[in-house]
mmCIF file of C-alpha atoms in Angstrom:
data_model
loop_
_atom_site.group_PDB
_atom_site.id
_atom_site.type_symbol
_atom_site.label_atom_id
_atom_site.label_comp_id
_atom_site.label_asym_id
_atom_site.label_seq_id
_atom_site.Cartn_x
_atom_site.Cartn_y
_atom_site.Cartn_z
ATOM 1 C CA GLN A 1 -7.427 -14.825 -5.045
ATOM 2 C CA VAL A 2 -8.679 -12.163 -2.403
ATOM 3 C CA GLN A 3 -10.402 -8.835 -3.969
ATOM 4 C CA LEU A 4 -9.432 -6.008 -2.495
ATOM 5 C CA VAL A 5 -10.475 -2.265 -3.310
ATOM 6 C CA GLU A 6 -8.274 0.593 -3.051
ATOM 7 C CA SER A 7 -9.072 4.071 -2.436
ATOM 8 C CA GLY A 8 -7.527 7.781 -2.293
ATOM 9 C CA GLY A 9 -5.399 8.210 -4.949
ATOM 10 C CA GLY A 10 -5.342 11.247 -7.555
ATOM 11 C CA LEU A 11 -3.419 14.592 -8.292
ATOM 12 C CA VAL A 12 -1.197 16.264 -6.192
ATOM 13 C CA GLN A 13 0.952 19.451 -5.855
ATOM 14 C CA ALA A 14 4.585 18.163 -4.897
ATOM 15 C CA GLY A 15 4.513 18.818 -1.173
ATOM 16 C CA GLY A 16 1.345 17.595 -0.695
ATOM 17 C CA SER A 17 -0.596 14.903 0.981
ATOM 18 C CA LEU A 18 -2.339 11.557 0.115
ATOM 19 C CA ARG A 19 -3.793 8.455 2.158
ATOM 20 C CA LEU A 20 -4.426 5.756 0.739
ATOM 21 C CA SER A 21 -6.513 2.816 1.400
ATOM 22 C CA CYS A 22 -7.021 -0.653 0.812
ATOM 23 C CA ALA A 23 -9.071 -3.180 2.276
ATOM 24 C CA PRO A 24 -10.524 -7.030 1.059
ATOM 25 C CA SER A 25 -14.216 -7.016 -0.548
ATOM 26 C CA GLY A 26 -16.896 -9.394 0.072
ATOM 27 C CA SER A 27 -14.694 -11.494 1.966
ATOM 28 C CA THR A 28 -14.371 -12.127 5.688
ATOM 29 C CA TYR A 29 -10.476 -12.700 5.640
ATOM 30 C CA SER A 30 -8.625 -10.824 7.821
ATOM 31 C CA ILE A 31 -5.403 -9.484 7.406
ATOM 32 C CA TYR A 32 -2.131 -10.987 8.023
ATOM 33 C CA ALA A 33 0.096 -8.601 6.560
ATOM 34 C CA MET A 34 -0.041 -5.675 3.338
ATOM 35 C CA ASP A 35 2.115 -4.530 1.219
ATOM 36 C CA TRP A 36 2.506 -1.356 -0.634
ATOM 37 C CA TYR A 37 4.037 -1.295 -4.649
ATOM 38 C CA ARG A 38 4.638 1.256 -6.949
ATOM 39 C CA GLN A 39 4.993 1.235 -10.181
ATOM 40 C CA ALA A 40 5.934 4.111 -12.918
ATOM 41 C CA PRO A 41 5.806 3.757 -16.558
ATOM 42 C CA GLY A 42 9.086 1.905 -17.612
ATOM 43 C CA ASN A 43 10.651 1.099 -14.055
ATOM 44 C CA GLN A 44 10.117 -2.295 -11.965
ATOM 45 C CA ARG A 45 7.735 -2.537 -9.701
ATOM 46 C CA GLU A 46 9.081 -1.417 -6.566
ATOM 47 C CA LEU A 47 7.987 -2.269 -2.623
ATOM 48 C CA VAL A 48 7.424 0.434 -0.726
ATOM 49 C CA ALA A 49 6.005 -0.070 2.479
ATOM 50 C CA SER A 50 4.935 -2.822 4.173
ATOM 51 C CA ILE A 51 2.991 -3.959 7.790
ATOM 52 C CA GLY A 52 3.027 -7.530 9.361
ATOM 53 C CA SER A 53 1.463 -9.094 11.835
ATOM 54 C CA ARG A 54 1.961 -7.342 15.264
ATOM 55 C CA GLY A 55 2.322 -3.872 13.811
ATOM 56 C CA ARG A 56 5.939 -4.143 12.358
ATOM 57 C CA THR A 57 6.839 -1.875 9.353
ATOM 58 C CA ASN A 58 9.355 -1.233 6.299
ATOM 59 C CA TYR A 59 9.847 0.649 4.046
ATOM 60 C CA ALA A 60 11.558 1.630 0.891
ATOM 61 C CA ASP A 61 15.002 4.209 1.525
ATOM 62 C CA SER A 62 13.045 6.814 -0.700
ATOM 63 C CA VAL A 63 9.924 7.381 1.036
ATOM 64 C CA LYS A 64 11.214 6.633 4.533
ATOM 65 C CA GLY A 65 10.271 9.579 6.973
ATOM 66 C CA ARG A 66 7.220 10.829 4.623
ATOM 67 C CA PHE A 67 5.135 7.735 3.981
ATOM 68 C CA THR A 68 3.252 5.973 7.095
ATOM 69 C CA ILE A 69 2.038 2.684 7.002
ATOM 70 C CA SER A 70 -0.728 1.606 9.451
ATOM 71 C CA ARG A 71 -3.347 -0.685 9.968
ATOM 72 C CA ASP A 72 -7.512 -0.694 11.452
ATOM 73 C CA ASN A 73 -7.517 -4.672 12.482
ATOM 74 C CA ALA A 74 -11.106 -3.695 13.562
ATOM 75 C CA ARG A 75 -12.577 -2.102 10.237
ATOM 76 C CA ARG A 76 -9.854 -4.376 7.919
ATOM 77 C CA ILE A 77 -8.388 -1.366 6.308
ATOM 78 C CA VAL A 78 -4.727 -1.077 5.687
ATOM 79 C CA TYR A 79 -3.320 3.080 4.791
ATOM 80 C CA LEU A 80 -0.381 4.711 3.204
ATOM 81 C CA GLN A 81 -0.115 7.861 3.980
ATOM 82 C CA MET A 82 2.113 9.654 2.017
ATOM 83 C CA ASP A 83 3.488 13.266 2.872
ATOM 84 C CA SER A 84 5.656 15.707 1.294
ATOM 85 C CA LEU A 85 5.090 14.368 -1.712
ATOM 86 C CA LYS A 86 7.956 14.720 -4.405
ATOM 87 C CA PRO A 87 7.043 13.816 -7.998
ATOM 88 C CA GLU A 88 8.961 11.185 -8.586
ATOM 89 C CA ASP A 89 6.308 9.273 -6.385
ATOM 90 C CA THR A 90 4.246 10.001 -9.295
ATOM 91 C CA ALA A 91 3.406 5.679 -10.022
ATOM 92 C CA THR A 92 0.524 3.434 -9.794
ATOM 93 C CA TYR A 93 0.484 1.929 -6.501
ATOM 94 C CA TYR A 94 -0.626 -1.354 -5.470
ATOM 95 C CA CYS A 95 -1.723 -3.101 -2.256
ATOM 96 C CA LYS A 96 -1.059 -6.354 -1.744
ATOM 97 C CA ILE A 97 -2.665 -8.649 1.204
ATOM 98 C CA TYR A 98 -1.597 -12.011 3.031
ATOM 99 C CA THR A 99 -4.100 -13.578 4.953
ATOM 100 C CA GLY A 100 -2.300 -15.837 7.097
ATOM 101 C CA PRO A 101 1.511 -17.090 7.646
ATOM 102 C CA ALA A 102 1.408 -19.986 5.583
ATOM 103 C CA ILE A 103 2.540 -20.274 2.677
ATOM 104 C CA GLU A 104 -0.751 -21.612 1.068
ATOM 105 C CA SER A 105 -3.046 -18.833 2.640
ATOM 106 C CA PRO A 106 -5.025 -16.426 -0.071
ATOM 107 C CA THR A 107 -3.421 -13.644 -1.137
ATOM 108 C CA GLY A 108 -4.697 -10.648 -3.232
ATOM 109 C CA LEU A 109 -3.222 -7.854 -5.032
ATOM 110 C CA GLY A 110 -5.206 -4.810 -5.887
ATOM 111 C CA GLN A 111 -5.671 -3.130 -9.199
ATOM 112 C CA GLY A 112 -3.516 -0.451 -8.983
ATOM 113 C CA ILE A 113 -4.346 2.902 -8.314
ATOM 114 C CA GLN A 114 -2.884 6.258 -9.964
ATOM 115 C CA VAL A 115 -0.796 8.444 -7.445
ATOM 116 C CA THR A 116 0.001 11.797 -9.663
ATOM 117 C CA VAL A 117 2.568 14.509 -8.092
ATOM 118 C CA SER A 118 3.189 17.728 -10.101
ATOM 119 C CA SER A 119 5.754 20.356 -9.811
#
């Protein structure tokens, strides 16, 4: 299990922006791919965005055009830039790391970071 450090959450007004960061902690694992999930109270966990080993990205329809996932391979950090935030984006956000393409490659799930968007 790869330990991850998440940062950047908080409280923002609707229409505002936040940038989440996620990086492996205390290890030499590189980031092969990463997903960002979110879960609001009473809702199932939702895949928000993902980025592959070559930078290919995918987004949930609910965030397309507003969220951008990117990676800094040298610093081993993945970012989730969230713009034009809406109250319905309020949730706990989790990052998940894949360190390789093989199914047995170590993975990790962050502890979650709160994002609250006020109307």
